[in-house]
Short mmCIF file of C-alpha atoms in Angstrom, two decimals:
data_model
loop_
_atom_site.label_atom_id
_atom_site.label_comp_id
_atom_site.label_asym_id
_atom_site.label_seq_id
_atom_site.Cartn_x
_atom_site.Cartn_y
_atom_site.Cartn_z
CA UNK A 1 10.77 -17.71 27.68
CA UNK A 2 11.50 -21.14 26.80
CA UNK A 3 10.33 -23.04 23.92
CA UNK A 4 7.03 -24.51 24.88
CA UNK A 5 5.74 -27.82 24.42
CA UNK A 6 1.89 -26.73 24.50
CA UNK A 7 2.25 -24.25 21.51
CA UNK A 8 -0.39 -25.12 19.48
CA UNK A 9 1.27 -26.25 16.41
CA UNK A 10 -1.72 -24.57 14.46
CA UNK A 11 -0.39 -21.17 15.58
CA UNK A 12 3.16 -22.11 14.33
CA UNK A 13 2.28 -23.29 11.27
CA UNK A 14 0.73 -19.75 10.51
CA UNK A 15 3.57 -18.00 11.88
CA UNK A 16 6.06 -19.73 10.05
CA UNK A 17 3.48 -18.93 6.74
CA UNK A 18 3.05 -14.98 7.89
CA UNK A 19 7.02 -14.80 7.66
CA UNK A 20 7.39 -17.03 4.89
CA UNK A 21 5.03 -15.11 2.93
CA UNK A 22 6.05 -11.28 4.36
CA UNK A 23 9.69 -11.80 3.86
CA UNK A 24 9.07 -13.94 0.64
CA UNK A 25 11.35 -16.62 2.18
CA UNK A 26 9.96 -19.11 -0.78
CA UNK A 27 10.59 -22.42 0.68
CA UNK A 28 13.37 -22.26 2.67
CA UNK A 29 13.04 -24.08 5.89
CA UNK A 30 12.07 -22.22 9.24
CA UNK A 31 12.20 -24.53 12.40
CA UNK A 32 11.70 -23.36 15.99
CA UNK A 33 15.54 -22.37 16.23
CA UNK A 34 16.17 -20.46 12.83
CA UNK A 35 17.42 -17.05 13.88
CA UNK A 36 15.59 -14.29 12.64
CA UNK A 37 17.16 -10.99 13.89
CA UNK A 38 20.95 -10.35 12.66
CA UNK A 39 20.69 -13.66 10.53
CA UNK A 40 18.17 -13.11 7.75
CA UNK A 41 18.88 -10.02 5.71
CA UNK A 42 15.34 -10.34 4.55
CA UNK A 43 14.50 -9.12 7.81
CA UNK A 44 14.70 -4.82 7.66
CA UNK A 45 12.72 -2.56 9.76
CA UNK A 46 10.09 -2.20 7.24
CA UNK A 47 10.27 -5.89 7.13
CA UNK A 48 9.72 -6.05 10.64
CA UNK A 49 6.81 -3.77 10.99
CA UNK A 50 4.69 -6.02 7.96
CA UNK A 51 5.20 -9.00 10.03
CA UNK A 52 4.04 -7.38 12.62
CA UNK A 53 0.83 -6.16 11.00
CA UNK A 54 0.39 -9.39 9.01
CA UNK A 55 0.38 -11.08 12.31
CA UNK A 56 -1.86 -8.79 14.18
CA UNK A 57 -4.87 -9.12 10.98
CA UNK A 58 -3.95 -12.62 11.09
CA UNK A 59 -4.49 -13.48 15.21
CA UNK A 60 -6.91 -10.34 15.82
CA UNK A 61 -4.44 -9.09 18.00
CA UNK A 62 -2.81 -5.94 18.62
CA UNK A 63 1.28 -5.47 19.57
CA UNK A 64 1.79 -2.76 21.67
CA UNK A 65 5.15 -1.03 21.12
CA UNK A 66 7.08 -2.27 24.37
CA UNK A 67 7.14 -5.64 22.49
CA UNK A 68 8.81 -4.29 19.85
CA UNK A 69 11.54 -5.91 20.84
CA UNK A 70 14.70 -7.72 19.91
CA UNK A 71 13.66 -10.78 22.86
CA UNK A 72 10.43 -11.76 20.88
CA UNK A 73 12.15 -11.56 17.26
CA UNK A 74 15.46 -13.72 18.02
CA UNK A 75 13.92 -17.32 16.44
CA UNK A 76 10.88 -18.44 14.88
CA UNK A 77 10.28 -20.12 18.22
CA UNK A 78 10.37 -16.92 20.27
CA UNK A 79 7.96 -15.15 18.06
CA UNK A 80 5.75 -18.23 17.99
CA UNK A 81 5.97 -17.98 22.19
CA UNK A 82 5.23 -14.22 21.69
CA UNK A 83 2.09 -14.80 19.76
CA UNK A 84 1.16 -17.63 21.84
CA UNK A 85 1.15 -15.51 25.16
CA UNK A 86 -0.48 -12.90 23.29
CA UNK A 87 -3.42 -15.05 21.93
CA UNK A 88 -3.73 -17.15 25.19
CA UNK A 89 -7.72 -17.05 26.76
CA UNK A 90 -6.45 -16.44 30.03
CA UNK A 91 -3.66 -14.35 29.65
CA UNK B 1 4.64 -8.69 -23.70
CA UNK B 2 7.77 -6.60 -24.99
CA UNK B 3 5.73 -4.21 -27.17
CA UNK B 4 7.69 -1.02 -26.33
CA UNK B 5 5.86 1.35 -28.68
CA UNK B 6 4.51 2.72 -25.64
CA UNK B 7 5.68 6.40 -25.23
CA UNK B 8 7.38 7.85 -21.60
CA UNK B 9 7.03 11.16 -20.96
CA UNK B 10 8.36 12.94 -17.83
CA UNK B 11 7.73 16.42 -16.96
CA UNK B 12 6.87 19.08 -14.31
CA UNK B 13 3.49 20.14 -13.87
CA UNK B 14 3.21 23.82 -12.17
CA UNK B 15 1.70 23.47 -8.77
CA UNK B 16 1.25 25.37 -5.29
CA UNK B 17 4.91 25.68 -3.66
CA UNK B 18 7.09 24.82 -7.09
CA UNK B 19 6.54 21.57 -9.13
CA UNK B 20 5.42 18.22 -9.31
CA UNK B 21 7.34 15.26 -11.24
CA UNK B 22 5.05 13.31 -13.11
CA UNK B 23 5.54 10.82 -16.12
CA UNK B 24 2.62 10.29 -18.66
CA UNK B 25 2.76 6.93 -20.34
CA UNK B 26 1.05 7.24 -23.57
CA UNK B 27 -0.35 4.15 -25.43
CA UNK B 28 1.00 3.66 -29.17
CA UNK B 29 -0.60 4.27 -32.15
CA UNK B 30 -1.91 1.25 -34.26
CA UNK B 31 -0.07 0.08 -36.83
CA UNK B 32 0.14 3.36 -37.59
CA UNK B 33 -3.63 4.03 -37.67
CA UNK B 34 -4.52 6.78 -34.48
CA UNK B 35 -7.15 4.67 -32.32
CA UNK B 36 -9.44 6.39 -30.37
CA UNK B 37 -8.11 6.99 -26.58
CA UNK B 38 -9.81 5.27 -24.30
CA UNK B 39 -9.45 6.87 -21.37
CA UNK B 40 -6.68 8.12 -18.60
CA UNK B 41 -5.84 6.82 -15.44
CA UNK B 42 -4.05 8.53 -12.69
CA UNK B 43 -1.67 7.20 -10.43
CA UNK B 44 -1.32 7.71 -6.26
CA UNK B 45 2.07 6.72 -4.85
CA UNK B 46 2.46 4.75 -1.68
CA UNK B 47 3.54 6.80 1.54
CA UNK B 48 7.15 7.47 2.10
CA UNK B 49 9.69 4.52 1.37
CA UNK B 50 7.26 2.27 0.28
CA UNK B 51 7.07 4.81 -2.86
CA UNK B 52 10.36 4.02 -3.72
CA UNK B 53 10.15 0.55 -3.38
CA UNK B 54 6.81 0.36 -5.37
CA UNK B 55 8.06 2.35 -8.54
CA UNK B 56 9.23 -1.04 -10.82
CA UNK B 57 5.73 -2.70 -10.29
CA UNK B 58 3.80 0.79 -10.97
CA UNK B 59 5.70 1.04 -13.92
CA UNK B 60 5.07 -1.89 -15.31
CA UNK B 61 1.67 -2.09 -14.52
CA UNK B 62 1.56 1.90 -16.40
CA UNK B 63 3.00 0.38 -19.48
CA UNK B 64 0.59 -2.59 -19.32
CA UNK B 65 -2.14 0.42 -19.29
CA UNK B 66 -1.09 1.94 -21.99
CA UNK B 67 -0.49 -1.09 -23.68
CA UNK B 68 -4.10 -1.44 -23.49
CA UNK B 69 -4.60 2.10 -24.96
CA UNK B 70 -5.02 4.13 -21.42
CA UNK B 71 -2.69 7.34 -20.79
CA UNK B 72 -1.69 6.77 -17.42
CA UNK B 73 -0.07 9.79 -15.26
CA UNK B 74 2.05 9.16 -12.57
CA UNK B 75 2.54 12.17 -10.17
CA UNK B 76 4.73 12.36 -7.46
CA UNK B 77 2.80 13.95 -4.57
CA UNK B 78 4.07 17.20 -2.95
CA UNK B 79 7.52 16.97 -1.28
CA UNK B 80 7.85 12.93 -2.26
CA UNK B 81 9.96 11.79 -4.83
CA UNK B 82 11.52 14.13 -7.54
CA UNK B 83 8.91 17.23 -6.34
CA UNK B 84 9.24 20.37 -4.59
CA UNK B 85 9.59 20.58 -1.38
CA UNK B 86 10.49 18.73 1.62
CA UNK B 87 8.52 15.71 3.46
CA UNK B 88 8.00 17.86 6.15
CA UNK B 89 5.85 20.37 3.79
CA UNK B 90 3.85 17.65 3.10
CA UNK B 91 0.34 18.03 4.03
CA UNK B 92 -2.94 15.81 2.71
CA UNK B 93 -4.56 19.19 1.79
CA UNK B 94 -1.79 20.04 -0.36
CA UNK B 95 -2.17 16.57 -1.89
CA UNK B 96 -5.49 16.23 -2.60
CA UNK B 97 -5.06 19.75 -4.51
CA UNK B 98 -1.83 17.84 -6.30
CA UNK B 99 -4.90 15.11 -7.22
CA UNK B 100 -7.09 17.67 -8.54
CA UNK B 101 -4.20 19.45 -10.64
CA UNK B 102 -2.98 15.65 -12.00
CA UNK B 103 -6.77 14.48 -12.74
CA UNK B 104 -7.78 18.27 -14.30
CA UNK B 105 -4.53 17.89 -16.44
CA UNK B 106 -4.59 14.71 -17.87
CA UNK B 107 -8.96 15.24 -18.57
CA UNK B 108 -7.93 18.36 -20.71
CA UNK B 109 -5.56 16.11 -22.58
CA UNK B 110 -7.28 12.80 -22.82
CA UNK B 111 -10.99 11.97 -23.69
CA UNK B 112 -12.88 9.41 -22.24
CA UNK B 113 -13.33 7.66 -18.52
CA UNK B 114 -11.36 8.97 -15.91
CA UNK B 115 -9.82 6.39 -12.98
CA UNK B 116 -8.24 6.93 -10.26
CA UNK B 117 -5.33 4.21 -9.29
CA UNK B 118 -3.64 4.49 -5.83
CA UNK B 119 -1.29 1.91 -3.88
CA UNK B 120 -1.80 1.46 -0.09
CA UNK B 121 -1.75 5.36 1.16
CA UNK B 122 -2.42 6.34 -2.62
CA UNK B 123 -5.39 4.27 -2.55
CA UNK B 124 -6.91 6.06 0.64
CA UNK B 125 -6.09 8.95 -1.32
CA UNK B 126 -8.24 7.79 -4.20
CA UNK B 127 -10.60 6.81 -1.73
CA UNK B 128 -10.75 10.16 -0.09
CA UNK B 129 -10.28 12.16 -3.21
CA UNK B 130 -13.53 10.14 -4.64
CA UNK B 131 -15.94 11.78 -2.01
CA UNK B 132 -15.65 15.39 -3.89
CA UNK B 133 -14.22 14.35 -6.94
CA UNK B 134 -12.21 17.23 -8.76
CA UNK B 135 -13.54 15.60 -12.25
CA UNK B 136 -16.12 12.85 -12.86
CA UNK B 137 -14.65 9.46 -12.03
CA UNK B 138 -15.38 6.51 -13.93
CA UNK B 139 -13.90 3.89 -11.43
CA UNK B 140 -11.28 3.59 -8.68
CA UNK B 141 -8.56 1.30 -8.71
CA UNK B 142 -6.97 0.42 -5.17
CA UNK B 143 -4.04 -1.81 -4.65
CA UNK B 144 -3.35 -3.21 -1.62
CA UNK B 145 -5.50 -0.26 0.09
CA UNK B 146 -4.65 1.56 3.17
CA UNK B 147 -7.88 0.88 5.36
CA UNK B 148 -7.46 3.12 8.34
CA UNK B 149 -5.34 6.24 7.97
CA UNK B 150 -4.37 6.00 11.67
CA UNK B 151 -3.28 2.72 11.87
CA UNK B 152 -0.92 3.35 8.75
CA UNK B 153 0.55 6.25 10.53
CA UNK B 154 0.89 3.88 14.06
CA UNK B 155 2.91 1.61 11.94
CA UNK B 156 4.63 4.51 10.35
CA UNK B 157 6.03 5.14 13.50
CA UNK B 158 6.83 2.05 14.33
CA UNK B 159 9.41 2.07 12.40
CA UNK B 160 11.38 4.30 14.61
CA UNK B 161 10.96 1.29 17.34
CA UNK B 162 11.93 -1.07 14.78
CA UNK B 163 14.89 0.40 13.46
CA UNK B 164 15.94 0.89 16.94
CA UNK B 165 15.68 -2.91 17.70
CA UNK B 166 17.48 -3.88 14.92
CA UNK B 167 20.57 -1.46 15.73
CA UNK B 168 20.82 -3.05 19.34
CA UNK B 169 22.88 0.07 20.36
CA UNK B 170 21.02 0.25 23.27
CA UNK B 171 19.11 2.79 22.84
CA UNK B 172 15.46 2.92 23.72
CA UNK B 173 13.06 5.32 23.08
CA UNK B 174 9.73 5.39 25.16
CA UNK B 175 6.16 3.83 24.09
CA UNK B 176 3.95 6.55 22.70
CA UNK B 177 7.00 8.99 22.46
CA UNK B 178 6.39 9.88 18.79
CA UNK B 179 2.66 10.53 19.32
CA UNK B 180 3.41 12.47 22.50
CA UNK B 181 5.90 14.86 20.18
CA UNK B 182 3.19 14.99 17.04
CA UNK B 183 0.69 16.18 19.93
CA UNK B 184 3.08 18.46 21.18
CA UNK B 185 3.21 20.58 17.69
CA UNK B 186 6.35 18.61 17.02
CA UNK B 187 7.62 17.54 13.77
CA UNK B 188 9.41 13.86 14.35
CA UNK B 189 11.75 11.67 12.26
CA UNK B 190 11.09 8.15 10.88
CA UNK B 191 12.98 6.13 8.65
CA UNK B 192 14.94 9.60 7.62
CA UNK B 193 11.76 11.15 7.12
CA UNK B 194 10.47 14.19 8.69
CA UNK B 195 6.77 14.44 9.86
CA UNK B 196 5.09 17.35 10.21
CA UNK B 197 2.07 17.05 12.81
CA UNK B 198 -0.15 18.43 10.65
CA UNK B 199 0.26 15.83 8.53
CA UNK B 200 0.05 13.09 10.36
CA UNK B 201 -2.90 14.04 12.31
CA UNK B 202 -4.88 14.59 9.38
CA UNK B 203 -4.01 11.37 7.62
CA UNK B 204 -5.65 9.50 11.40
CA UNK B 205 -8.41 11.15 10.14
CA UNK B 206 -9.13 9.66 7.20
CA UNK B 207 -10.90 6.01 7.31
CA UNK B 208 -11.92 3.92 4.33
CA UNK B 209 -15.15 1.84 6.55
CA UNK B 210 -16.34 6.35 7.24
CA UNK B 211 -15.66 8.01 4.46
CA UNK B 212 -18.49 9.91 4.25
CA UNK B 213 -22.02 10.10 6.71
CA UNK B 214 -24.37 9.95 4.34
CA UNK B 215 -23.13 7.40 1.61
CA UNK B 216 -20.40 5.66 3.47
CA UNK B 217 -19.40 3.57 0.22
CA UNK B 218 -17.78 4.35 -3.06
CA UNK B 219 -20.08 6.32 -5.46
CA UNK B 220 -18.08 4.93 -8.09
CA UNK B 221 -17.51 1.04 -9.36
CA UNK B 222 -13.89 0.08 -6.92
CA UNK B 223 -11.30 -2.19 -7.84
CA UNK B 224 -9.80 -3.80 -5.41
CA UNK B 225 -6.49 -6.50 -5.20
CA UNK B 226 -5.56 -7.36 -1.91
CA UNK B 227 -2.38 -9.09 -0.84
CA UNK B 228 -3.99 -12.88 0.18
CA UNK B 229 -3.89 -16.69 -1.06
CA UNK B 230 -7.22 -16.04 -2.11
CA UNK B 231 -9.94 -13.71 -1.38
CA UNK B 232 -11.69 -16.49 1.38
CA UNK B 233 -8.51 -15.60 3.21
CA UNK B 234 -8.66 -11.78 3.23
CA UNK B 235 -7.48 -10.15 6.24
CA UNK B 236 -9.87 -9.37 8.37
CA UNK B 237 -9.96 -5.21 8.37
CA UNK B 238 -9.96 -6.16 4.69
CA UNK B 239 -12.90 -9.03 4.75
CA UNK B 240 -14.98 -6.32 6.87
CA UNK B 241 -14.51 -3.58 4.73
CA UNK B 242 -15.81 -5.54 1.72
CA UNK B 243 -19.15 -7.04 3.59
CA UNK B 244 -19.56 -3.72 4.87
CA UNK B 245 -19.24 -1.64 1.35
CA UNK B 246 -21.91 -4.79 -0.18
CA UNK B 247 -23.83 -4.22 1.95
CA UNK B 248 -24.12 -0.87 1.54
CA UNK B 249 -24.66 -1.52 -2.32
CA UNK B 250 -21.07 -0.76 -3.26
CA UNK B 251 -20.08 -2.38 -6.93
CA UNK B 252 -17.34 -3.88 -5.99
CA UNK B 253 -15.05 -6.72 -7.75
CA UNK B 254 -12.29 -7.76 -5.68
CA UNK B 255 -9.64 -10.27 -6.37
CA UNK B 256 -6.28 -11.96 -4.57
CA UNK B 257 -2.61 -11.60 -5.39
CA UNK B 258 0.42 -13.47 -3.59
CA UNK B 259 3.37 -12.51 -5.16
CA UNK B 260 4.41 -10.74 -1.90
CA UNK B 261 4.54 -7.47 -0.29
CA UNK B 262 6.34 -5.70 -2.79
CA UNK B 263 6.02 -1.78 -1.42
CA UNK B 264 8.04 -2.88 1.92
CA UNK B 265 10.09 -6.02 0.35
CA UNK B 266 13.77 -5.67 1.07
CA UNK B 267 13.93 -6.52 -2.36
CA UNK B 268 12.84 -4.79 -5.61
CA UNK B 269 9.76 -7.52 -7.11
CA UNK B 270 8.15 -7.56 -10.17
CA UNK B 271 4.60 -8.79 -9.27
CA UNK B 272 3.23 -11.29 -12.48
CA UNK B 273 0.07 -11.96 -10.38
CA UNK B 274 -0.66 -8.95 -9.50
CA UNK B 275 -0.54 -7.60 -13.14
CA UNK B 276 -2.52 -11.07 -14.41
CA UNK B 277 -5.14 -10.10 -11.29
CA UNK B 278 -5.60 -6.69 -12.40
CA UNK B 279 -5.87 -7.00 -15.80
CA UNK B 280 -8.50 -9.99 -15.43
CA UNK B 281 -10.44 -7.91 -12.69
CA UNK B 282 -10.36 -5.03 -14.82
CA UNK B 283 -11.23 -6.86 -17.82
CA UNK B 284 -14.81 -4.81 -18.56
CA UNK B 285 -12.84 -1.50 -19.47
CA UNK B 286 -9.57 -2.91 -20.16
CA UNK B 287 -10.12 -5.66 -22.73
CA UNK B 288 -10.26 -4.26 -25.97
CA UNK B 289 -13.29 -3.96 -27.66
CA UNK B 290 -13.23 -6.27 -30.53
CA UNK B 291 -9.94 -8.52 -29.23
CA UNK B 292 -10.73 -12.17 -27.87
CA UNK B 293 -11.10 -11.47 -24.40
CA UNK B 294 -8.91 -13.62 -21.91
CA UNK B 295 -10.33 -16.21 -19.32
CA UNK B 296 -13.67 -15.10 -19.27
#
């Protein structure tokens, strides 16, 4: 899924805070297209299971275990599009 | 504070199935002069990895304790760490007994108030272990508290998913498979450790917001420091729990740290905030009587 225009920036701002703060990234930047899989060695699979939670008591949502995958954790942007479709009213 | 007067010891109390490690942290003698004790405090490990990468900030938060003149044990929970047996011996019945054992030994040993201190798991543990308590309890003190016993087992197992993901060898393993073996009477593997059903299942069981029918709260006064910015921004299972527990007339003091998640961190942290937040939440039985107390 491409990079959408109509992501609420709101939403990315918290996601970028949820990994900043999970992965203890300090202030490092985190645009759209920083890779997260394979490029930050921050980002183990008990890394990757606290984002995960942090996000879902964050958004009030719930991830079900098919999207446990590697599509929705390649860039910020791709997660932020994950969350997005998740938290959309008329999905 | 560098005051390493503190004393360590590590031994192996006898227990159902062999032994369990445990290391007492004893506070120092004044100047000399024997103070009276002031009370012990036993400590609940974290589930699985997250025990290992929890230890450093325990510890130090142990010595701080017995800085402040409290004997803290720290027992490693059947089949984790340097115990008996094998994770997939593990069972909650077996480690509530361990609880009992810890708490039974260290109130022989040490006068005064007894508290219970658990991280995540180890503080639904407390949490659990405070509805029949072996020993009277004086408080509990829960660190970044496990809410919902099955949830923390559905991410548990997520980590099989997770790990998968991140090897890319293109293996996939389907949705709900791990549940479907625990139901099956299977043991599974996570994260190289192995899960006994038994185990698992009875850990869904337990949840912090139903702990018991007639006085869903905590009897005793909890302690509670919760990984947020602040506490207006608690998560929301968290925020809920609180409201709920006030409500019910729980005495409750709760308080914010953000140094990070430090029992799944790919790195080993040492928490300052969290050891600042407990010691000024905690500040009614942990200041000592007589010394200037701090920010209050």
């Amino acid at each position: 899924m491409p990079h959408s225009e109509t992501v609420n920036e709101a939403l990315e701002t918290s996601v970028r805070q949820i990994l900043r703060a999970t992965l203890g990234l300090g202030q490092r930047p985190l645009t759209a297209a920083t890779p997260l899989l394979g490029s930050l060695p921050e980002l183990d699979s008990m890394a990757v299971i606290s984002v995960i939670t942090a996000l879902e008591d964050h958004f009030g949502i719930t991830v079900s275990d098919d999207d446990i995958h590697a599509r929705h954790f390649a860039t910020v942007g791709s997660l932020v599009d994950f969350i997005h479709a998740i938290t959309r009213p008329d999905r | 504070m560098t005051r390493s007067s503190t004393s360590l010891l590590p031994f192996f109390l006898p227990a159902s199935g062999g032994q369990r490690y445990c290391l007492l942290h004893l506070p120092a003698p004044e100047s000399g002069q024997k103070r009276p004790p002031r009370g012990g405090i036993v400590y609940l490990h974290p589930f699985a990895e997250e025990l290992n990468k929890s230890r450093r900030v325990a510890a130090l938060q142990a010595r701080a304790f017995a800085d402040a003149g409290y004997s803290v044990l720290q027992i490693d929970l059947h089949g984790c760490g340097d115990s008996s047996g094998d994770f997939a011996d593990a069972r909650w019945a077996i480690w509530r007994n361990d609880v009992h054992l810890a708490c039974a030994w260290l109130q022989q040993r040490v006068s005064g108030p007894l508290t219970l201190w658990g991280l995540r798991l180890g503080a639904l543990l407390a949490l659990d272990i405070a509805r029949h308590p072996p020993v009277p309890l004086a408080r509990l003190l829960l660190w970044q508290p496990e809410l919902s016993g099955r949830r923390s087992m559905d991410q548990f197992l997520r980590l099989r998913l997770a790990a998968r993901m991140l090897a890319d060898n293109g293996q996939k393993e389907a949705p709900g498979h791990a549940r479907a073996q625990l139901a099956a009477g299977q043991n599974i593997e996570v994260a190289g450790y192995t899960l006994a059903p038994e185990l698992v299942h009875a850990i869904d069981d337990i949840d912090a917001a139903r702990l018991a029918p007639t006085a869903p709260a905590p009897a005793v006064p909890v302690y509670w420091l919760e990984y947020s910015a602040s506490t207006a921004t608690l998560p929301a299972p968290a925020a809920r729990l609180v409201q709920q527990w006030r409500s019910e007339g729980a005495q409750l003091h709760i308080a914010a740290f953000d140094d990070g998640a430090f029992w799944s961190s790919a790195e080993i942290m040492e928490c300052p905030q969290l050891l600042q937040a407990t010691r000024q939440l905690c500040g009614d039985w942990l200041t000592e009587p007589g010394s200037v107390p701090h920010g209050r």
